[in-house]
Tab-separated table of C-alpha atoms in Angstrom:
chain	number	residue	atom	x	y	z
A	1	MET	CA	-5.651	-28.637	27.628
A	2	GLY	CA	-7.281	-26.090	25.322
A	3	ILE	CA	-7.643	-25.904	21.573
A	4	VAL	CA	-6.932	-22.729	19.568
A	5	ALA	CA	-7.132	-21.864	15.880
A	6	GLY	CA	-5.029	-19.643	13.663
A	7	LEU	CA	-6.674	-18.161	10.602
A	8	GLU	CA	-4.549	-16.931	7.700
A	9	SER	CA	-6.370	-14.861	5.085
A	10	SER	CA	-3.911	-14.214	2.271
A	11	ALA	CA	-4.518	-12.455	-1.033
A	12	GLU	CA	-5.631	-15.780	-2.538
A	13	TYR	CA	-6.897	-18.169	0.147
A	14	THR	CA	-7.907	-18.832	3.734
A	15	ARG	CA	-5.958	-21.353	5.763
A	16	ILE	CA	-6.941	-22.582	9.230
A	17	THR	CA	-4.530	-24.368	11.548
A	18	VAL	CA	-5.876	-25.750	14.824
A	19	CYS	CA	-3.362	-26.344	17.618
A	20	ASP	CA	-3.150	-27.554	21.180
A	21	ALA	CA	-2.841	-24.385	23.257
A	22	ASP	CA	-0.210	-25.845	25.592
A	23	SER	CA	2.065	-27.842	23.295
A	24	GLY	CA	1.477	-26.156	19.940
A	25	ALA	CA	0.830	-29.549	18.324
A	26	VAL	CA	-1.217	-29.193	15.144
A	27	VAL	CA	-4.576	-30.919	15.475
A	28	LYS	CA	-6.241	-30.226	12.129
A	29	HIS	CA	-6.269	-27.995	9.078
A	30	GLY	CA	-8.702	-26.232	6.771
A	31	TYR	CA	-8.158	-24.541	3.420
A	32	ALA	CA	-10.207	-22.766	0.752
A	33	GLU	CA	-9.427	-20.301	-2.021
A	34	HIS	CA	-11.283	-17.009	-2.246
A	35	PRO	CA	-14.187	-17.796	-4.569
A	36	ALA	CA	-14.776	-14.319	-5.992
A	37	GLU	CA	-12.724	-11.190	-6.698
A	38	ARG	CA	-9.698	-10.870	-4.434
A	39	ASP	CA	-10.588	-7.280	-3.543
A	40	ASP	CA	-14.074	-8.286	-2.360
A	41	PRO	CA	-14.078	-8.665	1.455
A	42	GLN	CA	-17.169	-10.863	1.233
A	43	SER	CA	-15.066	-13.346	-0.729
A	44	TRP	CA	-12.690	-13.581	2.227
A	45	LEU	CA	-15.633	-14.462	4.465
A	46	LEU	CA	-16.906	-17.056	2.011
A	47	SER	CA	-13.542	-18.808	1.860
A	48	LEU	CA	-13.337	-18.684	5.665
A	49	GLY	CA	-16.688	-20.447	5.831
A	50	ARG	CA	-15.534	-23.104	3.388
A	51	ALA	CA	-12.187	-23.605	5.143
A	52	ALA	CA	-14.043	-24.153	8.428
A	53	GLY	CA	-16.797	-26.228	6.826
A	54	SER	CA	-15.612	-29.595	8.144
A	55	GLY	CA	-15.816	-28.646	11.803
A	56	GLN	CA	-12.385	-27.032	12.116
A	57	PHE	CA	-13.647	-24.744	14.887
A	58	ALA	CA	-15.248	-27.549	16.927
A	59	ASP	CA	-13.932	-27.434	20.513
A	60	VAL	CA	-11.863	-24.335	19.735
A	61	GLU	CA	-11.692	-21.825	22.588
A	62	ALA	CA	-9.876	-18.956	20.889
A	63	ILE	CA	-9.102	-17.771	17.360
A	64	GLY	CA	-6.253	-15.605	16.073
A	65	VAL	CA	-6.495	-13.841	12.720
A	66	ALA	CA	-3.587	-12.954	10.429
A	67	ALA	CA	-4.209	-11.429	7.023
A	68	GLN	CA	-2.629	-9.837	3.985
A	69	GLN	CA	-0.995	-6.584	4.992
A	70	GLN	CA	-1.535	-2.956	4.016
A	71	GLY	CA	-4.890	-3.419	2.354
A	72	LEU	CA	-7.462	-0.692	2.946
A	73	ILE	CA	-11.170	-1.127	3.549
A	74	ALA	CA	-12.826	2.278	3.610
A	75	LEU	CA	-16.197	2.284	5.397
A	76	ASP	CA	-19.023	4.792	5.377
A	77	SER	CA	-20.874	6.015	8.459
A	78	ALA	CA	-23.041	2.873	8.452
A	79	GLY	CA	-20.018	0.567	8.431
A	80	ASN	CA	-20.378	-0.467	4.797
A	81	PRO	CA	-17.478	-0.414	2.282
A	82	VAL	CA	-17.587	2.617	0.008
A	83	ARG	CA	-15.839	0.584	-2.711
A	84	ALA	CA	-13.871	-2.634	-3.194
A	85	ALA	CA	-10.847	-3.075	-0.965
A	86	LEU	CA	-7.567	-1.530	-2.099
A	87	LEU	CA	-4.964	-4.271	-1.696
A	88	GLY	CA	-1.397	-3.947	-0.500
A	89	ASN	CA	0.231	-4.733	-3.852
A	90	ASP	CA	-1.712	-2.112	-5.821
A	91	ARG	CA	0.957	-0.177	-7.724
A	92	ARG	CA	-1.453	2.572	-8.853
A	93	MET	CA	-0.710	4.394	-5.609
A	94	GLN	CA	2.930	5.188	-6.391
A	95	PRO	CA	2.239	8.749	-7.619
A	96	ALA	CA	0.038	9.338	-4.572
A	97	ALA	CA	2.863	8.174	-2.298
A	98	ALA	CA	5.323	10.556	-3.956
A	99	ASP	CA	2.760	13.346	-3.642
A	100	LEU	CA	2.470	12.699	0.096
A	101	VAL	CA	6.229	12.718	0.585
A	102	ASP	CA	6.367	16.216	-0.861
A	103	ALA	CA	3.253	17.361	1.009
A	104	LEU	CA	4.879	16.820	4.420
A	105	GLY	CA	8.263	18.198	3.448
A	106	GLY	CA	10.256	15.185	2.292
A	107	ARG	CA	11.454	11.758	3.398
A	108	HIS	CA	13.097	13.012	6.586
A	109	ALA	CA	9.835	14.552	7.805
A	110	TRP	CA	7.951	11.271	7.308
A	111	ALA	CA	10.665	9.182	8.932
A	112	GLU	CA	10.546	11.448	11.980
A	113	ALA	CA	6.748	11.452	12.073
A	114	VAL	CA	5.933	7.745	11.778
A	115	GLY	CA	9.168	5.873	11.071
A	116	ALA	CA	8.216	5.191	7.451
A	117	VAL	CA	8.230	7.033	4.145
A	118	PRO	CA	5.020	6.546	2.113
A	119	GLU	CA	5.154	3.863	-0.559
A	120	ALA	CA	2.459	2.527	-2.864
A	121	GLY	CA	1.603	-0.227	-0.376
A	122	HIS	CA	0.880	1.998	2.600
A	123	PRO	CA	-2.795	2.603	3.431
A	124	ILE	CA	-2.051	6.323	3.740
A	125	SER	CA	-1.077	6.354	0.051
A	126	LYS	CA	-4.348	4.613	-0.783
A	127	LEU	CA	-6.250	7.361	1.041
A	128	ARG	CA	-4.418	9.981	-1.019
A	129	TRP	CA	-5.226	8.035	-4.187
A	130	LEU	CA	-8.907	7.932	-3.218
A	131	ALA	CA	-8.965	11.674	-2.618
A	132	ARG	CA	-7.350	12.382	-5.993
A	133	ASN	CA	-9.084	9.760	-8.155
A	134	GLU	CA	-12.428	9.000	-6.493
A	135	PRO	CA	-13.366	12.161	-4.590
A	136	GLN	CA	-17.008	11.138	-4.205
A	137	ASN	CA	-16.001	7.881	-2.528
A	138	ALA	CA	-13.355	9.681	-0.489
A	139	ALA	CA	-15.946	12.106	0.866
A	140	ARG	CA	-18.019	9.162	2.181
A	141	VAL	CA	-15.193	7.558	4.131
A	142	ALA	CA	-15.933	7.645	7.861
A	143	GLU	CA	-13.488	5.004	9.096
A	144	VAL	CA	-10.770	2.739	7.751
A	145	LEU	CA	-9.716	-0.825	8.521
A	146	GLN	CA	-7.144	-3.265	7.197
A	147	PRO	CA	-8.081	-6.847	6.189
A	148	HIS	CA	-7.290	-8.475	9.528
A	149	ASP	CA	-9.125	-5.694	11.384
A	150	TRP	CA	-12.184	-6.212	9.198
A	151	LEU	CA	-12.206	-10.006	9.621
A	152	VAL	CA	-11.919	-9.716	13.406
A	153	TRP	CA	-14.809	-7.240	13.385
A	154	GLN	CA	-16.918	-9.601	11.288
A	155	LEU	CA	-16.177	-12.624	13.496
A	156	MET	CA	-17.403	-10.622	16.491
A	157	ALA	CA	-20.619	-9.662	14.634
A	158	ARG	CA	-19.616	-6.061	13.890
A	159	PRO	CA	-19.491	-4.531	17.394
A	160	SER	CA	-19.212	-0.794	17.873
A	161	ARG	CA	-15.582	-1.212	18.950
A	162	ARG	CA	-13.108	-1.723	16.089
A	163	THR	CA	-9.603	-2.982	16.889
A	164	THR	CA	-6.217	-3.615	15.350
A	165	ASP	CA	-2.778	-4.512	16.693
A	166	ARG	CA	0.491	-2.603	16.766
A	167	GLY	CA	2.024	-4.725	14.009
A	168	GLU	CA	-0.679	-3.848	11.495
A	169	ALA	CA	-0.916	-0.254	12.696
A	170	SER	CA	2.808	0.260	12.099
A	171	GLY	CA	2.345	-0.436	8.386
A	172	THR	CA	-0.312	2.210	7.779
A	173	GLY	CA	1.835	5.320	7.436
A	174	TYR	CA	-0.225	7.109	10.085
A	175	TRP	CA	0.819	5.266	13.288
A	176	SER	CA	4.241	5.674	14.866
A	177	ALA	CA	5.993	2.614	16.288
A	178	ALA	CA	8.320	4.926	18.232
A	179	VAL	CA	5.591	6.547	20.335
A	180	GLU	CA	2.828	3.988	19.626
A	181	THR	CA	0.189	6.482	18.659
A	182	TYR	CA	-1.804	7.537	15.598
A	183	ARG	CA	-1.177	10.683	13.615
A	184	PRO	CA	-4.736	11.621	12.552
A	185	ASP	CA	-3.400	14.836	11.056
A	186	LEU	CA	-1.599	12.719	8.452
A	187	VAL	CA	-4.844	10.939	7.601
A	188	GLU	CA	-6.381	14.360	7.069
A	189	LEU	CA	-3.408	15.389	4.935
A	190	ALA	CA	-3.975	12.350	2.713
A	191	LEU	CA	-7.777	12.153	2.549
A	192	GLY	CA	-8.884	15.708	3.232
A	193	HIS	CA	-10.724	14.936	6.460
A	194	ARG	CA	-10.288	12.871	9.612
A	195	VAL	CA	-11.815	9.432	10.046
A	196	ALA	CA	-12.328	6.926	12.845
A	197	LEU	CA	-9.338	4.609	13.355
A	198	PRO	CA	-9.375	1.204	15.079
A	199	GLU	CA	-8.228	0.916	18.674
A	200	VAL	CA	-4.740	-0.608	18.964
A	201	VAL	CA	-4.883	-3.435	21.502
A	202	GLY	CA	-1.840	-5.004	23.146
A	203	PRO	CA	-0.200	-8.222	21.920
A	204	SER	CA	-1.782	-10.487	24.533
A	205	GLU	CA	-5.084	-8.618	24.809
A	206	PRO	CA	-8.224	-10.087	23.267
A	207	ALA	CA	-10.145	-8.071	20.720
A	208	GLY	CA	-13.391	-9.556	22.053
A	209	ARG	CA	-15.594	-12.603	21.599
A	210	THR	CA	-17.840	-14.061	18.948
A	211	PRO	CA	-21.574	-14.280	19.636
A	212	GLU	CA	-20.927	-17.957	20.452
A	213	GLY	CA	-18.372	-16.998	23.099
A	214	LEU	CA	-15.105	-17.796	21.277
A	215	LEU	CA	-12.241	-15.529	22.303
A	216	ILE	CA	-10.741	-13.507	19.444
A	217	SER	CA	-7.159	-12.334	19.948
A	218	ALA	CA	-5.752	-9.045	18.680
A	219	GLY	CA	-4.701	-10.543	15.339
A	220	THR	CA	-1.909	-9.153	13.196
A	221	GLY	CA	-0.389	-8.999	9.720
A	222	GLU	CA	1.123	-11.945	7.860
A	223	THR	CA	4.749	-10.957	8.464
A	224	MET	CA	4.281	-10.487	12.198
A	225	ALA	CA	2.307	-13.733	12.498
A	226	ALA	CA	5.010	-15.660	10.622
A	227	ALA	CA	7.626	-14.301	13.027
A	228	LEU	CA	5.494	-15.497	15.940
A	229	GLY	CA	5.014	-18.877	14.287
A	230	LEU	CA	8.753	-19.263	13.698
A	231	GLY	CA	9.524	-18.267	17.274
A	232	LEU	CA	11.842	-15.405	16.317
A	233	GLU	CA	13.694	-13.579	19.080
A	234	VAL	CA	16.104	-10.667	19.410
A	235	GLY	CA	19.142	-11.558	17.328
A	236	ASP	CA	17.085	-13.180	14.580
A	237	ALA	CA	16.710	-11.638	11.137
A	238	VAL	CA	14.594	-12.750	8.187
A	239	ILE	CA	15.198	-12.399	4.477
A	240	SER	CA	12.099	-12.925	2.341
A	241	LEU	CA	12.898	-13.921	-1.210
A	242	GLY	CA	10.006	-12.795	-3.348
A	243	ALA	CA	10.296	-11.081	-6.722
A	244	SER	CA	11.512	-8.207	-4.567
A	245	GLY	CA	13.277	-8.794	-1.280
A	246	SER	CA	12.927	-7.682	2.299
A	247	VAL	CA	15.155	-7.918	5.334
A	248	CYS	CA	13.744	-7.477	8.822
A	249	ALA	CA	14.969	-8.258	12.311
A	250	VAL	CA	13.570	-8.531	15.804
A	251	HIS	CA	14.893	-5.549	17.743
A	252	HIS	CA	14.339	-4.175	21.223
A	253	GLY	CA	13.337	-0.696	20.074
A	254	PRO	CA	12.176	1.340	17.086
A	255	LEU	CA	14.692	2.745	14.629
A	256	THR	CA	14.208	6.198	13.175
A	257	ASP	CA	16.049	6.502	9.874
A	258	PRO	CA	16.138	10.023	8.394
A	259	SER	CA	16.661	8.649	4.894
A	260	GLY	CA	13.603	6.425	5.140
A	261	THR	CA	15.604	3.364	4.068
A	262	ILE	CA	14.547	1.587	7.262
A	263	THR	CA	10.837	1.190	7.906
A	264	SER	CA	10.102	0.986	11.618
A	265	TYR	CA	7.516	-1.769	12.045
A	266	ALA	CA	6.272	-3.146	15.343
A	267	ASP	CA	5.876	-6.901	15.853
A	268	ALA	CA	3.148	-8.977	17.517
A	269	THR	CA	4.955	-9.464	20.844
A	270	GLY	CA	5.730	-5.932	22.006
A	271	MET	CA	9.115	-5.780	20.252
A	272	HIS	CA	10.019	-4.095	16.961
A	273	MET	CA	10.810	-5.280	13.429
A	274	PRO	CA	12.836	-2.703	11.495
A	275	ALA	CA	12.786	-3.625	7.825
A	276	VAL	CA	14.707	-2.757	4.673
A	277	ARG	CA	13.387	-3.545	1.209
A	278	THR	CA	15.098	-4.252	-2.095
A	279	LEU	CA	13.315	-4.197	-5.429
A	280	ASN	CA	15.288	-7.112	-6.853
A	281	ALA	CA	15.423	-10.655	-5.517
A	282	THR	CA	14.114	-13.723	-7.349
A	283	ARG	CA	13.264	-11.640	-10.425
A	284	VAL	CA	17.054	-11.594	-10.926
A	285	LEU	CA	17.136	-15.399	-10.925
A	286	ARG	CA	14.175	-15.691	-13.274
A	287	GLY	CA	15.713	-13.204	-15.692
A	288	ALA	CA	19.057	-15.011	-15.693
A	289	ALA	CA	17.334	-18.377	-16.137
A	290	GLU	CA	15.428	-17.112	-19.183
A	291	MET	CA	18.626	-15.693	-20.666
A	292	LEU	CA	20.369	-19.069	-20.244
A	293	GLY	CA	17.425	-21.117	-21.498
A	294	THR	CA	16.611	-22.888	-18.255
A	295	ASP	CA	14.439	-22.522	-15.151
A	296	VAL	CA	15.412	-21.351	-11.662
A	297	LYS	CA	16.252	-24.881	-10.496
A	298	GLY	CA	18.381	-25.382	-13.590
A	299	LEU	CA	20.072	-22.066	-12.883
A	300	SER	CA	20.966	-23.305	-9.404
A	301	ASP	CA	22.431	-26.495	-10.863
A	302	LEU	CA	24.502	-24.439	-13.303
A	303	ALA	CA	25.747	-22.116	-10.569
A	304	GLN	CA	26.979	-25.085	-8.557
A	305	GLN	CA	29.330	-25.919	-11.429
A	306	SER	CA	31.099	-22.576	-10.948
A	307	THR	CA	33.165	-21.394	-7.978
A	308	PRO	CA	32.822	-18.496	-5.500
A	309	GLY	CA	33.414	-15.244	-7.334
A	310	ALA	CA	32.072	-16.591	-10.657
A	311	TYR	CA	35.459	-16.238	-12.367
A	312	GLY	CA	35.435	-12.502	-11.692
A	313	LEU	CA	31.883	-11.795	-12.877
A	314	VAL	CA	29.933	-9.334	-10.727
A	315	LEU	CA	26.260	-8.634	-11.342
A	316	LEU	CA	24.750	-5.469	-9.860
A	317	PRO	CA	21.159	-6.759	-9.754
A	318	TYR	CA	19.254	-3.495	-10.185
A	319	LEU	CA	16.920	-4.789	-12.894
A	320	GLU	CA	13.951	-2.708	-11.693
A	321	GLY	CA	15.988	0.195	-10.425
A	322	GLU	CA	16.662	-0.133	-6.712
A	323	GLN	CA	15.387	1.126	-3.395
A	324	THR	CA	18.368	0.017	-1.272
A	325	PRO	CA	20.557	1.796	-2.284
A	326	ASP	CA	18.342	4.585	-3.569
A	327	LEU	CA	18.856	4.232	-7.321
A	328	PRO	CA	15.313	4.292	-8.739
A	329	HIS	CA	16.282	5.040	-12.337
A	330	THR	CA	19.318	2.825	-12.774
A	331	ALA	CA	19.570	-0.605	-14.421
A	332	GLY	CA	21.433	-3.805	-13.686
A	333	SER	CA	24.979	-4.219	-14.959
A	334	LEU	CA	27.436	-7.078	-15.449
A	335	HIS	CA	31.122	-6.477	-14.726
A	336	GLY	CA	34.367	-8.404	-15.146
A	337	LEU	CA	33.634	-10.046	-18.478
A	338	ARG	CA	36.557	-12.008	-19.891
A	339	ARG	CA	36.640	-14.736	-22.473
A	340	GLU	CA	37.125	-17.425	-19.827
A	341	SER	CA	34.259	-16.128	-17.686
A	342	MET	CA	31.699	-16.088	-20.495
A	343	LYS	CA	30.223	-19.481	-19.678
A	344	PRO	CA	26.686	-20.334	-18.529
A	345	GLU	CA	27.803	-21.639	-15.136
A	346	HIS	CA	29.656	-18.425	-14.291
A	347	MET	CA	26.757	-16.251	-15.452
A	348	ALA	CA	24.449	-18.334	-13.264
A	349	ARG	CA	26.747	-18.020	-10.264
A	350	ALA	CA	26.985	-14.250	-10.742
A	351	ALA	CA	23.173	-14.011	-10.706
A	352	PHE	CA	22.920	-15.775	-7.338
A	353	GLU	CA	25.834	-13.880	-5.820
A	354	GLY	CA	24.517	-10.559	-7.118
A	355	MET	CA	21.053	-11.164	-5.664
A	356	LEU	CA	22.470	-12.249	-2.296
A	357	CYS	CA	24.979	-9.388	-2.140
A	358	GLY	CA	22.190	-6.917	-2.855
A	359	LEU	CA	20.297	-8.359	0.111
A	360	ALA	CA	23.490	-8.269	2.183
A	361	ASP	CA	23.600	-4.518	1.494
A	362	ALA	CA	20.123	-4.266	3.023
A	363	LEU	CA	21.146	-6.373	6.013
A	364	ASP	CA	24.184	-4.142	6.545
A	365	VAL	CA	21.879	-1.121	6.788
A	366	LEU	CA	20.291	-2.732	9.861
A	367	ARG	CA	23.624	-3.870	11.274
A	368	GLY	CA	24.934	-0.347	10.864
A	369	ARG	CA	22.185	0.863	13.188
A	370	GLY	CA	23.132	-1.590	15.943
A	371	VAL	CA	20.798	-4.463	15.061
A	372	ARG	CA	22.400	-7.696	16.253
A	373	VAL	CA	22.113	-10.664	13.898
A	374	ARG	CA	23.048	-14.109	15.205
A	375	ARG	CA	20.757	-16.144	12.948
A	376	LEU	CA	19.385	-15.331	9.520
A	377	PHE	CA	16.193	-17.056	8.385
A	378	LEU	CA	15.647	-17.449	4.639
A	379	LEU	CA	12.013	-17.595	3.529
A	380	GLY	CA	10.431	-18.174	0.136
A	381	PRO	CA	10.671	-20.969	-2.458
A	382	ALA	CA	14.118	-19.802	-3.621
A	383	ALA	CA	15.477	-20.393	-0.105
A	384	GLY	CA	15.449	-24.117	-0.892
A	385	LEU	CA	17.800	-23.781	-3.869
A	386	PRO	CA	21.314	-25.130	-3.140
A	387	ALA	CA	22.917	-22.139	-4.867
A	388	VAL	CA	21.150	-19.925	-2.304
A	389	TYR	CA	21.503	-21.755	0.996
A	390	LEU	CA	25.060	-22.965	0.362
A	391	ALA	CA	26.396	-19.524	-0.623
A	392	ALA	CA	24.368	-17.405	1.816
A	393	PRO	CA	26.191	-18.134	5.135
A	394	ALA	CA	29.591	-17.012	3.844
A	395	LEU	CA	28.197	-13.981	2.000
A	396	PHE	CA	26.106	-12.802	4.965
A	397	GLY	CA	28.758	-13.776	7.497
A	398	THR	CA	26.364	-15.523	9.846
A	399	GLN	CA	24.453	-18.720	10.459
A	400	VAL	CA	21.645	-19.237	7.957
A	401	VAL	CA	18.448	-21.078	8.840
A	402	VAL	CA	16.021	-22.471	6.261
A	403	PRO	CA	12.702	-23.467	7.885
A	404	ARG	CA	10.992	-26.545	6.554
A	405	PRO	CA	7.684	-25.772	4.829
A	406	ALA	CA	4.850	-25.232	7.300
A	407	ASP	CA	1.917	-22.897	7.833
A	408	TYR	CA	3.888	-20.430	9.943
A	409	VAL	CA	1.450	-17.536	9.494
A	410	ALA	CA	-1.522	-19.586	10.714
A	411	ILE	CA	0.584	-21.181	13.464
A	412	GLY	CA	1.640	-17.723	14.635
A	413	ALA	CA	-1.980	-16.590	14.698
A	414	ALA	CA	-2.878	-19.680	16.737
A	415	ARG	CA	-0.008	-19.002	19.136
A	416	GLN	CA	-1.316	-15.477	19.651
A	417	ALA	CA	-4.776	-16.908	20.359
A	418	ALA	CA	-3.271	-19.220	22.980
A	419	TRP	CA	-1.498	-16.246	24.527
A	420	ALA	CA	-4.744	-14.277	24.775
A	421	LEU	CA	-6.468	-17.338	26.222
A	422	ARG	CA	-3.809	-18.190	28.822
A	423	GLY	CA	-2.464	-14.702	29.572
A	424	GLY	CA	1.050	-13.970	30.787
A	425	ALA	CA	3.863	-11.609	29.935
A	426	GLN	CA	5.197	-13.732	27.065
A	427	PRO	CA	3.590	-15.906	24.391
A	428	PRO	CA	3.392	-19.624	25.196
A	429	GLN	CA	6.567	-21.620	24.614
A	430	TRP	CA	5.837	-23.810	21.643
A	431	PRO	CA	8.483	-26.015	19.990
A	432	PRO	CA	10.715	-24.109	17.550
A	433	ALA	CA	10.229	-24.540	13.837
A	434	GLU	CA	11.985	-27.469	12.185
A	435	CYS	CA	14.869	-26.000	10.220
A	436	GLU	CA	18.012	-26.823	8.309
A	437	VAL	CA	20.978	-24.865	9.642
A	438	PHE	CA	23.987	-23.800	7.601
A	439	ASP	CA	27.140	-22.212	9.054
A	440	PRO	CA	29.788	-20.212	7.156
A	441	GLY	CA	32.540	-22.596	8.249
A	442	GLU	CA	35.686	-22.653	6.174
A	443	ASP	CA	33.916	-20.891	3.294
A	444	LEU	CA	33.691	-17.623	5.244
A	445	ALA	CA	36.897	-16.092	3.884
A	446	ALA	CA	35.967	-16.841	0.264
A	447	GLY	CA	32.471	-15.523	0.803
A	448	GLN	CA	33.670	-12.293	2.331
A	449	ALA	CA	36.101	-11.827	-0.574
A	450	VAL	CA	33.165	-12.161	-2.993
A	451	ARG	CA	31.206	-9.677	-0.903
A	452	GLN	CA	34.079	-7.181	-0.950
A	453	GLN	CA	34.461	-7.580	-4.701
A	454	TYR	CA	30.764	-6.760	-5.084
A	455	VAL	CA	31.027	-3.686	-2.839
A	456	THR	CA	34.040	-2.429	-4.781
A	457	VAL	CA	32.230	-2.728	-8.112
A	458	ARG	CA	29.098	-1.112	-6.668
A	459	GLU	CA	31.050	1.860	-5.355
A	460	GLU	CA	32.941	2.292	-8.607
A	461	THR	CA	29.720	2.183	-10.606
A	462	HIS	CA	27.472	4.151	-8.218
A	463	PRO	CA	29.837	6.152	-5.991
A	464	GLY	CA	28.291	7.302	-2.745
A	465	ALA	CA	25.077	5.337	-3.304
A	466	PHE	CA	24.892	4.603	0.419
A	467	GLY	CA	26.082	8.062	1.449
A	468	ALA	CA	28.341	8.226	4.470
């Protein structure tokens, strides 16, 4: 029996989960918030020290690191940060992303090059922003890392070799999941000069060891670690319900999408995770709740008093414009108003159905490219609302799985550490996540009628929004 640890470094905290390497049983935990500014990498190290301060790493043989994705740590020739980290959710980079799209010749050119069109979150957009807004700092950049890369490097006492994994690399905007190689010319296009990039190690390969001899696995990003912690396989898709939404699936190969609607990520097992993003998810529920003078839980209770179809009300949930379909300058709209439908419960139901149908549009983009979906995992606090998990199976037309709360990112990182420790072609078989499972059942026909009603209204309002 061996003991392994998974380390999750999010935007706000560090969480450590220690597991038995063979069974996956959780042995102990550690937790600490970042004590200083969230863009200060030293703060991440301080919280790691505090989270491990009660002997969490005692008897541990290997550590896996998962961290917030698409942050950028730009280092000078001595390996020191030239400035504070640029985090993944930094919206200042949107103009830089648009600039890069034009610089390479449009969305199609980027999709062909790296399987992704630059967005504000991508590290390549942050490099362009640096070049345009902080040219003195940009000129000093000699190499770039992401948060998990940097933490792995620190744990190993800053060796000359810097590493990353294919999951993190696929979110940079300068690494192609299709051919699994960097495009340094795109880094030069963004920053003005080439820089050193971390070596991409395989899913089961170790990055190295700490000075004390602990094995450090390749590590990965939060999304890829969560998929590993949940035990996702081909045929599984995930919908993440944040303020915005994302739909991704485990797939056997990369998907190149000329429109750039699909982002071609790699996962932490050697497979791929094509993803589609929507700008509107739980922000729709919060907005509707405020309008009706309640909270999101109260909105769910109200919606349960209505019936499928919300008495003919259809909400197109494009409150922030929309990315899928590509309608950046539009607004949300409510259709089918009649005197009998103008009741709080029907408005609430329309909000939930509109949000879920918008996400179903994103899922259909993946299905239309041959991605098989046999189970759909719902993640995020809103996944536990009855108005979500009871309506979702019939609207999505598939089995819906709601995992019980657990530290899936840290568990996935620990599972990767066990894989690096034990070796083998596949990660160790740990027990699947505890979940509640919901099937469409006899509600499928009603749900699909609601879905078709939504599609009809969408096409009438925004004809051709999804093209052919």
